[in-house]
Coordinates of C-alpha atoms and ligand atoms in Angstrom, one line a residue:
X201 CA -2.4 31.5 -45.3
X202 CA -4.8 31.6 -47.6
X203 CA -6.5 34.6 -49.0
X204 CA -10.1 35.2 -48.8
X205 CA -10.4 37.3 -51.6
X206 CA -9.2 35.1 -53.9
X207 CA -11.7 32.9 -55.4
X208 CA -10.1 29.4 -56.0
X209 CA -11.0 26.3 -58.3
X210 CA -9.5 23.0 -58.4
X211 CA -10.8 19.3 -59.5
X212 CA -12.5 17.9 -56.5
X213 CA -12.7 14.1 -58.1
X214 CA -9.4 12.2 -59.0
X215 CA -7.3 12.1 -62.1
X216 CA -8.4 9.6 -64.9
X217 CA -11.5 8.8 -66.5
X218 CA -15.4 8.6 -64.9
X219 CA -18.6 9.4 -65.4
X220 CA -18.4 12.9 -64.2
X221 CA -16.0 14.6 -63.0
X222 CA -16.9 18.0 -60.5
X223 CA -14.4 21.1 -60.6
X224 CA -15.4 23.0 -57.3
X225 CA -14.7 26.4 -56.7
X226 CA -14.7 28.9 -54.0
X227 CA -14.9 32.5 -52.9
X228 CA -16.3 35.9 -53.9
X229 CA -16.4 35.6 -57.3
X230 CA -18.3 32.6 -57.7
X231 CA -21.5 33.8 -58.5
X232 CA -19.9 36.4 -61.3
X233 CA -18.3 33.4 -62.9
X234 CA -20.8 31.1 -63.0
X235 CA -23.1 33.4 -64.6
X236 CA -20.5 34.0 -67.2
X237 CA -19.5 30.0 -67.7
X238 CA -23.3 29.2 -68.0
X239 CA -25.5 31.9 -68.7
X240 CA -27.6 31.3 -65.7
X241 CA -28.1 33.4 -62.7
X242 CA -27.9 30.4 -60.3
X243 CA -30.6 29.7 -57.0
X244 CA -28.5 28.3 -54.0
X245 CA -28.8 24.4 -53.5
X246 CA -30.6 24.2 -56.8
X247 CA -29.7 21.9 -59.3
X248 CA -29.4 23.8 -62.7
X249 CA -28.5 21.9 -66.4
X250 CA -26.2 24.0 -68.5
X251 CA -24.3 24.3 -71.1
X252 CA -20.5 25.8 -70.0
X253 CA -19.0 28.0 -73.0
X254 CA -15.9 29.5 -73.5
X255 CA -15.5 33.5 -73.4
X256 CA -15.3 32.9 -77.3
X257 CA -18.5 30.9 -77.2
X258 CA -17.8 27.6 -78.0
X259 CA -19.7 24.9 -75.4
X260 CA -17.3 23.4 -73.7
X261 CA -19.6 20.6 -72.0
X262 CA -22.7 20.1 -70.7
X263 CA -23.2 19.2 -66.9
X264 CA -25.1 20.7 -63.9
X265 CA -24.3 23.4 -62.3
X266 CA -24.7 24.0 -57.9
X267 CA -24.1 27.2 -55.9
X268 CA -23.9 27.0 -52.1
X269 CA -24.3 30.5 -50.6
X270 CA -21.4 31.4 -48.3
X271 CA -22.3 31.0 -44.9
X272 CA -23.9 27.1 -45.8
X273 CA -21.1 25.7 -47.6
X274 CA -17.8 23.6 -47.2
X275 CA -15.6 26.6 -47.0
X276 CA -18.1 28.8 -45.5
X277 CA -17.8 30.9 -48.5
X278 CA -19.6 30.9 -51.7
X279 CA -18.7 27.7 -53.5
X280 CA -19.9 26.6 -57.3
X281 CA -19.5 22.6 -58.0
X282 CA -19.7 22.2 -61.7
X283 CA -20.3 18.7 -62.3
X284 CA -18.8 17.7 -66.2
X285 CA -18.5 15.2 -67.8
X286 CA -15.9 12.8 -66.3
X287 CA -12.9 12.9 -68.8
X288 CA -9.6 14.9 -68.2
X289 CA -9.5 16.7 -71.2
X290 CA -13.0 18.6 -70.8
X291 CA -12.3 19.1 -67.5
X292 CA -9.2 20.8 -68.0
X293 CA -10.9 23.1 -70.6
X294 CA -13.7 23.8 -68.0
X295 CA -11.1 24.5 -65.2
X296 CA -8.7 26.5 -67.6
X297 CA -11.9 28.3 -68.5
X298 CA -12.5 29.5 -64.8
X299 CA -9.1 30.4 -64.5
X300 CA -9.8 32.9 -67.7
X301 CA -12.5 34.3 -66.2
X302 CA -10.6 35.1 -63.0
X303 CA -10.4 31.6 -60.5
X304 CA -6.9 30.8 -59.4
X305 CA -6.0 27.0 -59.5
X306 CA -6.6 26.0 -55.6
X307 CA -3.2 25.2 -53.4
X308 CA -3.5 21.4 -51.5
X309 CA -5.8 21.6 -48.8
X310 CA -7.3 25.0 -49.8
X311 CA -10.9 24.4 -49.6
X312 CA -10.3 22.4 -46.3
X313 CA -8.0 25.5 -45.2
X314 CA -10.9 28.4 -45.4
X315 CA -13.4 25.6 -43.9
X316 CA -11.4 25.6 -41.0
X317 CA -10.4 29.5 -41.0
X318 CA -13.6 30.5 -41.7
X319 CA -15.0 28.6 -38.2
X320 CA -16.7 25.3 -40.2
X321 CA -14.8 23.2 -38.2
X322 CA -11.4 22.6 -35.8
X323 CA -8.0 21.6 -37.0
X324 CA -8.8 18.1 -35.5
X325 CA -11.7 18.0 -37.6
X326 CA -9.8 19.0 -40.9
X327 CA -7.1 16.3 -40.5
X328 CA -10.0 13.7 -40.2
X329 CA -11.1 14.6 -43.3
X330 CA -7.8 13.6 -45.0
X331 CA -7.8 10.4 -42.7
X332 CA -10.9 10.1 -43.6
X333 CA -10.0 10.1 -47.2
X334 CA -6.9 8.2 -46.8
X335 CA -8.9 5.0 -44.7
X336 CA -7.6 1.8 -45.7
X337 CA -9.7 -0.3 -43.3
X338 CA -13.7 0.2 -42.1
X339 CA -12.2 0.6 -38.7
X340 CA -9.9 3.5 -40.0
X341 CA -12.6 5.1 -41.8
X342 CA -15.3 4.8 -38.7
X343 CA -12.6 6.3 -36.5
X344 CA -11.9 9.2 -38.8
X345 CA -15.8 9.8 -39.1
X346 CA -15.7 9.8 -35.2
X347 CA -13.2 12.6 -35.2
X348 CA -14.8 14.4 -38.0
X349 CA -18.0 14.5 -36.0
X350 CA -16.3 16.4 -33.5
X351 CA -15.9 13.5 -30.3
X352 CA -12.2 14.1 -30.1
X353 CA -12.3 17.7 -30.6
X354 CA -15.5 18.0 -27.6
X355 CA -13.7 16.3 -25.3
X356 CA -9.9 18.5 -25.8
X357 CA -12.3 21.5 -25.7
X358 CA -13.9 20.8 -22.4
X359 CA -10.8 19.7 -20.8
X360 CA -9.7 23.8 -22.3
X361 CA -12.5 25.1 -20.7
X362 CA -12.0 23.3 -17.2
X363 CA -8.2 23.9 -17.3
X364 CA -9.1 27.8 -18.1
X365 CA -11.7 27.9 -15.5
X366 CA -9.2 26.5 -13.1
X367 CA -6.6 28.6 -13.7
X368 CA -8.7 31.9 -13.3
X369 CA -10.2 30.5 -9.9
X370 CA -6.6 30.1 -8.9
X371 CA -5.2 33.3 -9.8
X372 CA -8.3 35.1 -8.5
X373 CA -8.6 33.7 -5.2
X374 CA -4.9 31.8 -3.9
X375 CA -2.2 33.1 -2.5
X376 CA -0.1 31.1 -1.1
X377 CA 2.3 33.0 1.2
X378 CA -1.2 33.4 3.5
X379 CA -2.3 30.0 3.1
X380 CA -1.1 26.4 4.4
X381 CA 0.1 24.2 1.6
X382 CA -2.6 21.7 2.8
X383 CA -5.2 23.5 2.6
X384 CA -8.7 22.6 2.0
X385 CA -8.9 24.4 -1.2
X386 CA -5.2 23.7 -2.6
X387 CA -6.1 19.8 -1.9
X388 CA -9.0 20.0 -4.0
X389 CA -7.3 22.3 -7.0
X390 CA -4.8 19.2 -6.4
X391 CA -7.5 16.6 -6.8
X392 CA -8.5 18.5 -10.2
X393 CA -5.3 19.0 -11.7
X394 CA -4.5 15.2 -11.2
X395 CA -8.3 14.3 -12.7
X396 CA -7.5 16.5 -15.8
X397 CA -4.3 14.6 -15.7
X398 CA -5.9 11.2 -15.9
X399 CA -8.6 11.8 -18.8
X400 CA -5.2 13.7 -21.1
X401 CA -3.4 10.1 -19.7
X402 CA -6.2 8.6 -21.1
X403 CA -6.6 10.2 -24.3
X404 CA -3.3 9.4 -25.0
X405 CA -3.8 6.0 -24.4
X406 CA -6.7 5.6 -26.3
X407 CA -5.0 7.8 -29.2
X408 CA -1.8 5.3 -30.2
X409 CA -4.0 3.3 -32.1
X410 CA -5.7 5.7 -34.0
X411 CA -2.0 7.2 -35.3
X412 CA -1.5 3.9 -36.9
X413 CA -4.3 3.4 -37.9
X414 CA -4.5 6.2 -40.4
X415 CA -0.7 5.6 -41.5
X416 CA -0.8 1.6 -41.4
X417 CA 2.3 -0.1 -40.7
X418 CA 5.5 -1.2 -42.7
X419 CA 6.3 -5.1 -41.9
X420 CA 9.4 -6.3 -44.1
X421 CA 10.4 -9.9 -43.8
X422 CA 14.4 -10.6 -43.6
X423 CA 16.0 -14.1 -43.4
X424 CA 18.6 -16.4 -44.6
X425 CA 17.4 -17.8 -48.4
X426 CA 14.8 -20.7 -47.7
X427 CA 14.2 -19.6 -44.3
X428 CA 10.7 -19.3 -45.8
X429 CA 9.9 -15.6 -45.9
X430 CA 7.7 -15.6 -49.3
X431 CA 6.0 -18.6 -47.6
X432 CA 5.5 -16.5 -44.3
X433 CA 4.4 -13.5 -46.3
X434 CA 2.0 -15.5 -48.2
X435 CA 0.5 -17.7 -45.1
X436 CA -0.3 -13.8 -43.5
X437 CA -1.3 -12.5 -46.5
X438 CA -3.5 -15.5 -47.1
X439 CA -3.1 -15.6 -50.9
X440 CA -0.4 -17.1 -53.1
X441 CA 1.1 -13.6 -53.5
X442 CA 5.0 -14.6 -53.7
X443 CA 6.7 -17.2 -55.3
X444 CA 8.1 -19.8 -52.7
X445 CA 10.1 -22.3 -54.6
X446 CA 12.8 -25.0 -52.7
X447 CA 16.0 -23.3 -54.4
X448 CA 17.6 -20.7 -52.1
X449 CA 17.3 -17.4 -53.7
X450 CA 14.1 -17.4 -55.4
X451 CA 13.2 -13.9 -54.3
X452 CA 15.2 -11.1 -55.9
X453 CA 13.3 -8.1 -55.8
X454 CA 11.0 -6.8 -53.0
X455 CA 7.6 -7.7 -53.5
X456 CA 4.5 -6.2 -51.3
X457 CA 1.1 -7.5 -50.1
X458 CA -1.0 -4.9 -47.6
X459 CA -3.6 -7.1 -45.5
X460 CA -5.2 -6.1 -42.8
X461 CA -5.2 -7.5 -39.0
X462 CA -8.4 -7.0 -37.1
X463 CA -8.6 -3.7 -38.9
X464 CA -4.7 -2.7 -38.7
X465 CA -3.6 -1.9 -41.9
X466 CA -0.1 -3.5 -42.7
X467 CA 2.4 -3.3 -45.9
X468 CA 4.0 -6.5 -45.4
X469 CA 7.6 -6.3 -48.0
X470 CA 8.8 -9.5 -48.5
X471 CA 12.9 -9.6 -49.7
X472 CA 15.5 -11.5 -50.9
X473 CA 17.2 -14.0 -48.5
X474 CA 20.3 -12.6 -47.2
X475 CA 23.9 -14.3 -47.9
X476 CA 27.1 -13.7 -49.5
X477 CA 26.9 -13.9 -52.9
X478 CA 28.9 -12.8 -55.9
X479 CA 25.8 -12.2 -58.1
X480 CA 25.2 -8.9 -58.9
X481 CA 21.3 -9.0 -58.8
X482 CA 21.1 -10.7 -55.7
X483 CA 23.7 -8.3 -54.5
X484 CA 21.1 -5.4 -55.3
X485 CA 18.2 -7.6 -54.0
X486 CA 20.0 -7.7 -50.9
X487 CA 20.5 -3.9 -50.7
X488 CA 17.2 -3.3 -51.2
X489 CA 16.2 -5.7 -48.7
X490 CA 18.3 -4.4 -46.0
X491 CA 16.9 -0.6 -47.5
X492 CA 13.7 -1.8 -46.6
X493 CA 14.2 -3.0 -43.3
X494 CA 15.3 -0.2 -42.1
X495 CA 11.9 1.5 -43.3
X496 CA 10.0 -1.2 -41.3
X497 CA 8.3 0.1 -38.4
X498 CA 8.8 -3.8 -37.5
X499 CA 10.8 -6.3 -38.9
X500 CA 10.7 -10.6 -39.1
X501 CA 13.7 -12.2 -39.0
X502 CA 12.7 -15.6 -40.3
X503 CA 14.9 -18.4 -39.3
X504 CA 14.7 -21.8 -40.4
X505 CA 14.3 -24.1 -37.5
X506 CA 15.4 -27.1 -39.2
X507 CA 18.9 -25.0 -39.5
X508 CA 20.6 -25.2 -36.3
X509 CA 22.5 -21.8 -36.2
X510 CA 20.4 -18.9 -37.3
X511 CA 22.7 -16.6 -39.9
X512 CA 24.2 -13.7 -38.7
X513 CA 22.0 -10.9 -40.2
X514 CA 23.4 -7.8 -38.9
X515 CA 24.4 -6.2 -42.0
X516 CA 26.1 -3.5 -42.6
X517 CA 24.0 -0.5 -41.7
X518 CA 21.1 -2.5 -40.6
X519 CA 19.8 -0.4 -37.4
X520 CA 18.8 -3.8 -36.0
X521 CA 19.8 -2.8 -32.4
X522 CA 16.9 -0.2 -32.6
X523 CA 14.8 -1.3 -34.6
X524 CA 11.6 -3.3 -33.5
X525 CA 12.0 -7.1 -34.2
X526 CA 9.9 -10.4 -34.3
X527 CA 11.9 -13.7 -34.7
X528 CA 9.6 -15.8 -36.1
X529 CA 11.1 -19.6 -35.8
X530 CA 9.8 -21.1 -39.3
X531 CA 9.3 -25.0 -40.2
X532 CA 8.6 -26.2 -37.2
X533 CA 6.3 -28.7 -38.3
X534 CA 9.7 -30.3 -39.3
X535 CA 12.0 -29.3 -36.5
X536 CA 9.2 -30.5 -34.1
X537 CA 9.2 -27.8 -32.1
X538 CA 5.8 -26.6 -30.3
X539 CA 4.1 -23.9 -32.3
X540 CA 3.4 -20.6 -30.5
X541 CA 4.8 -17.9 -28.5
X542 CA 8.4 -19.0 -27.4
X543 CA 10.5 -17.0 -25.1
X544 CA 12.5 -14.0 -26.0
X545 CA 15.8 -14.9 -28.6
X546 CA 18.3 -12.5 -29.1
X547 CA 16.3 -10.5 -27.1
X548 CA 13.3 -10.1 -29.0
X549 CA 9.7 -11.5 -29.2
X550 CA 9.8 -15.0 -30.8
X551 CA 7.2 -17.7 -32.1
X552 CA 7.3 -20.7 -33.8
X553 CA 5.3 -21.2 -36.7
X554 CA 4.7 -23.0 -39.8
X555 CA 4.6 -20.8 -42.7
X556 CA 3.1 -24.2 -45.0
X557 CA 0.8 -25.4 -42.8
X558 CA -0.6 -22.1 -41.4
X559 CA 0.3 -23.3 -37.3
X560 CA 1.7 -20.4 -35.2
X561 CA 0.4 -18.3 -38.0
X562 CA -2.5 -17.2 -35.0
X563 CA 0.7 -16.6 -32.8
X564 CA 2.4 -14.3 -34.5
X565 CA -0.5 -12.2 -35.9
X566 CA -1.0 -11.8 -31.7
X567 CA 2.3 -10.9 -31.4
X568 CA 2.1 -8.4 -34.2
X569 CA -0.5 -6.0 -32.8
X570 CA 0.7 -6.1 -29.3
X571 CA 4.4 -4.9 -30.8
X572 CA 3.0 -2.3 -33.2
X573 CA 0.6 -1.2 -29.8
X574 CA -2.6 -2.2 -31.6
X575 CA -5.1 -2.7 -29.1
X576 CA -7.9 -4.2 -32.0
X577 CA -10.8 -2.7 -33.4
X578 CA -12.3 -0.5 -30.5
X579 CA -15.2 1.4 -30.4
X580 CA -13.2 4.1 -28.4
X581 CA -10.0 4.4 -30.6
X582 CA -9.2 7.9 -31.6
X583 CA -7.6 8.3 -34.9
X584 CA -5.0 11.2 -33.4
X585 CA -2.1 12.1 -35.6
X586 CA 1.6 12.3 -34.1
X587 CA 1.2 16.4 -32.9
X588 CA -2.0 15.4 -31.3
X589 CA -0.2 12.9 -29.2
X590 CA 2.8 15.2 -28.6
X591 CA 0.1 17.8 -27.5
X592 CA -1.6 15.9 -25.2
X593 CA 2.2 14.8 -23.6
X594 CA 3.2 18.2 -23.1
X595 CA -0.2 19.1 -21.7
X596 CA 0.4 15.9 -19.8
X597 CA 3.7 16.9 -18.5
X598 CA 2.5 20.8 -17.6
X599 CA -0.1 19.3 -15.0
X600 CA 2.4 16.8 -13.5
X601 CA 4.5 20.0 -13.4
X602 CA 2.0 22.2 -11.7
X603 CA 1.4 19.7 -9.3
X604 CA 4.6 20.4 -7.6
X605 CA 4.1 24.0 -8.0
X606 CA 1.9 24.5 -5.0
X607 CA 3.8 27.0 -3.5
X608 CA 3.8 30.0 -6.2
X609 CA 0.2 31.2 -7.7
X610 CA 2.1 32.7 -10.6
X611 CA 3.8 29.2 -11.7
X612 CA 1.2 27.0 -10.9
X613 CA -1.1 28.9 -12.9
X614 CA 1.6 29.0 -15.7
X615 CA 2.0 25.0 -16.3
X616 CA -1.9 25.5 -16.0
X617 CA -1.8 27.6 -19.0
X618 CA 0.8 26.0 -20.7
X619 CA -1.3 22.9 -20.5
X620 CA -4.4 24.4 -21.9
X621 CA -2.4 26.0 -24.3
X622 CA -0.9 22.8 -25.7
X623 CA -4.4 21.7 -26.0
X624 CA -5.4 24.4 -28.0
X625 CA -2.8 23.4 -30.6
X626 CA -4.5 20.2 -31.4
X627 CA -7.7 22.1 -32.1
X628 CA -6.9 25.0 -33.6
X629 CA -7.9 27.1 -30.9
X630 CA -4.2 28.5 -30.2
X631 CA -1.9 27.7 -33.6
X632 CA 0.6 29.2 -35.3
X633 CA 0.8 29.8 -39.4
X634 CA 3.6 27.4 -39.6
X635 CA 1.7 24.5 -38.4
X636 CA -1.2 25.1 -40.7
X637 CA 1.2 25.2 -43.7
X638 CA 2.4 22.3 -42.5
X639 CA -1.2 20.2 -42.0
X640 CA -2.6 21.7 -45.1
X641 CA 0.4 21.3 -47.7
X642 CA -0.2 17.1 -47.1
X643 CA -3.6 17.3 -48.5
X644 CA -4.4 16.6 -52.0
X645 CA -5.3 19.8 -54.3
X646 CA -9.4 20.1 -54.3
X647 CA -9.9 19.1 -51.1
Ligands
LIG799 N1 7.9 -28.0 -44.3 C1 7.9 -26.7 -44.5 N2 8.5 -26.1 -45.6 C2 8.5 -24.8 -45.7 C3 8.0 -24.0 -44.7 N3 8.1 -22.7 -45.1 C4 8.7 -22.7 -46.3 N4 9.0 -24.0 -46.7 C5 9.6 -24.5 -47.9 O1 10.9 -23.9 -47.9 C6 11.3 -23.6 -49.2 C7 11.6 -22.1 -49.3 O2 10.5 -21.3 -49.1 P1 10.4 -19.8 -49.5 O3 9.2 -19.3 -48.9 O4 10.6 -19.7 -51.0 O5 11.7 -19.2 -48.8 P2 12.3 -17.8 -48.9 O6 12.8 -17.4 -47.6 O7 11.3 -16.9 -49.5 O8 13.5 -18.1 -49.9 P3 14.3 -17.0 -50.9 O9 13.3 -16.3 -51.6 O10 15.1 -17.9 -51.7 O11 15.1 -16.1 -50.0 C8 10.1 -24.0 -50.1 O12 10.3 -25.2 -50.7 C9 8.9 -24.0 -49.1 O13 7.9 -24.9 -49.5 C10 7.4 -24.6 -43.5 O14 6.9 -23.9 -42.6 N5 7.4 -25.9 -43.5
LIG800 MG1 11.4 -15.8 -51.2

């Protein structure tokens, strides 16, 4: 965990060139080395020009320098943002110079880290910063803003506070060895429990979205050669991104395009066609293909229509039983079958489409959310991450629990607690060190 008496500095913009670049810094000694790097006794929230020198003397750059006075900052400590200019090698020299005069370079997520120890916001909120930073889409970033405001974290907190108030009501006044199983009370703590039940049910619901919306989604595209994946990739990617020539085997390496549907972001990998061959960079195309694929959180087998019998493509150690399939029928507009949604093959989703003329195309994008459980761009989605989901299920599961518990005070108010607890994680309100190693290590080093 981090430690408050350290006072840490780290870049806060990203590697490579611009026209400034700001080292941040945070902690006690802020103040002390500011006054040292500049010369200047520095005003909170006031802009100051400066020069920053070495210890020998020499100026290193010149830039502005900003102190926010610990409680009002980002950490809630005392921060100094040195804004330089933007080119690594002066702002290495700056930031080796704090380090000389007693900063220690800042671990990933250490800023973010004391915000969140220090009260300035939940663990929810933290992670939103990151998804925040990581948006690929306007939808991703506007629901990462939402959970940065603090809507997700409200409503886990109130559904804390009503689970807590419950539980104390319960353990305070029902006992039930003197009281009928039916009562009037018990049916309305019953009524409660299965509300509380329905909003988590909700949540989660509501939350699906929002996990892959801040991840995005791996789409590789395995077929036969000329089944016309690079044609399919390039039809959904609406740009001439792959090569698509009429000799089978034009693809070799992977190639990716990201594009993004109705605000989904999705890697779409395009490979090499799959078949027995001899050649020994189609062999490793092929491999890397079949690598892929198994990556994918969805894969499209793309068969030529025009082909009567689809090639066998369950390679060796291809996970295709488990793995989460499309069979998109290509060429249609020469097989002459009718474009669109067809009936399950092989047990999987199909649609017919042509990858040249762009039918079906409509189709399959459809088909695409609804497997990847995409509901769209919604102003309700919650960008969750994975633990928030598992939170709410075991939460979930507690109250489901507790509503067969009605006959003990001790274990109904248990799952009750359990529940509230499991809510707690997602916040930060009940946590354990481990996790916040865990959430913080992922972040990149100044934030
Ligand atoms: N008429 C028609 N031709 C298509 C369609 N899709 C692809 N083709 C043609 O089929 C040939 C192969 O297309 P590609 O997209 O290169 O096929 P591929 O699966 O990427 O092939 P490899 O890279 O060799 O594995 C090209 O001549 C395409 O123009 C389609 O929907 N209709
Ligand atoms: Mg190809």
């Amino acid at each position: 965990m981090s430690d408050s008496t350290r006072t840490i500095a780290a870049r806060a913009t990203p590697p490579g060139t611009g026209g400034i670049g700001i080292i941040r810094l945070s902690g006690p000694d802020c103040l002390r080395i500011a006054h040292k790097l500049t010369g200047h006794q520095l005003n909170p929230r006031e802009v100051t020009p400066t020069r920053f020198h070495s210890k020998g003397g020499d100026t290193l750059d010149h830039g502005i320098a900003i102190l926010f006075k610990a409680p009002a900052s980002y950490t809630g400590e005392d921060v100094l943002e040195l804004h330089c200019h933007g080119g690594p090698v002066i702002l290495d020299s700056v930031l080796a110079e704090v380090t000389v005069l007693g900063a220690e370079l800042a671990r990933p997520g250490e800023f973010t880290e004391r915000a969140f120890l220090n009260g300035k916001m939940d663990l929810a909120q933290a992670e939103a910063v990151v998804d925040l930073i990581n948006s690929q889409t306007e939808t991703a970033a506007k629901c990462a803003l939402r959970s940065l405001e603090g809507k997700f974290s409200e409503k886990i907190t109130d559904l804390c506070v009503n689970l807590r108030e419950l539980r104390v009501f319960i353990e305070a006044n029902i006992d039930f060895s003197d009281e009928p199983v039916d009562s009037i009370e018990n049916k309305e703590i019953k009524k409660k429990i299965k509300e509380f039940s329905g909003i988590i049910g909700e949540l989660i619901d509501r939350s699906t979205p929002g996990e892959l919306l801040s991840t995005g989604a791996e789409v590789v595209l395995i077929g036969a050669p000329n089944a016309g994946k690079s044609s399919l990739l390039n039809a959904l990617a609406r740009a001439e991104r792959a090569i698509v020539t009429a000799t089978p085997g034009t693809t070799r390496d992977t190639l990716e395009a990201t594009i993004s549907l109705e605000g989904l972001p999705i890697r779409l990998t395009d490979t090499a066609g799959l078949r027995e061959s001899d050649d020994e960079i189609e062999a490793e195309g092929m491999r890397r293909a079949i690598t892929a694929a198994q990556r994918a959180d969805l894969v499209l087998e793309v068969r030529d229509d025009t082909q009567p019998d689809p090639i066998g493509l369950k390679t060796e150690g291809q996970d295709s039983a488990q793995k989460k399939k499309i069979v998109v029928l290509n060429k249609c507009d020469l097989s002459g079958r009718s474009f669109g949604e067809l009936k399950n093959q092989d047990g999987c989703p199909a649609v017919a489409v042509s990858a040249t003329n762009g039918e079906g195309i409509d189709s399959l994008e459809r088909m695409l959310q609804l497997e990847l459980g995409y509901r769209g761009e919604r102003e309700d989605t919650i960008m969750a991450r994975r633990r928030h989901i598992e939170a709410m299920q075991r939460a979930h599961s507690h109250l489901d629990q507790a509503i067969n518990q009605f006959k003990s005070t001790d274990l109904l108010a248990e799952e009750i607690r359990l529940a509230q607890n499991a809510l707690g994680e997602i916040t930060g309100e009940v946590t354990v060190e481990d996790l916040l190693g865990d959430i913080f290590s992922t972040f990149c080093i100044g934030k």
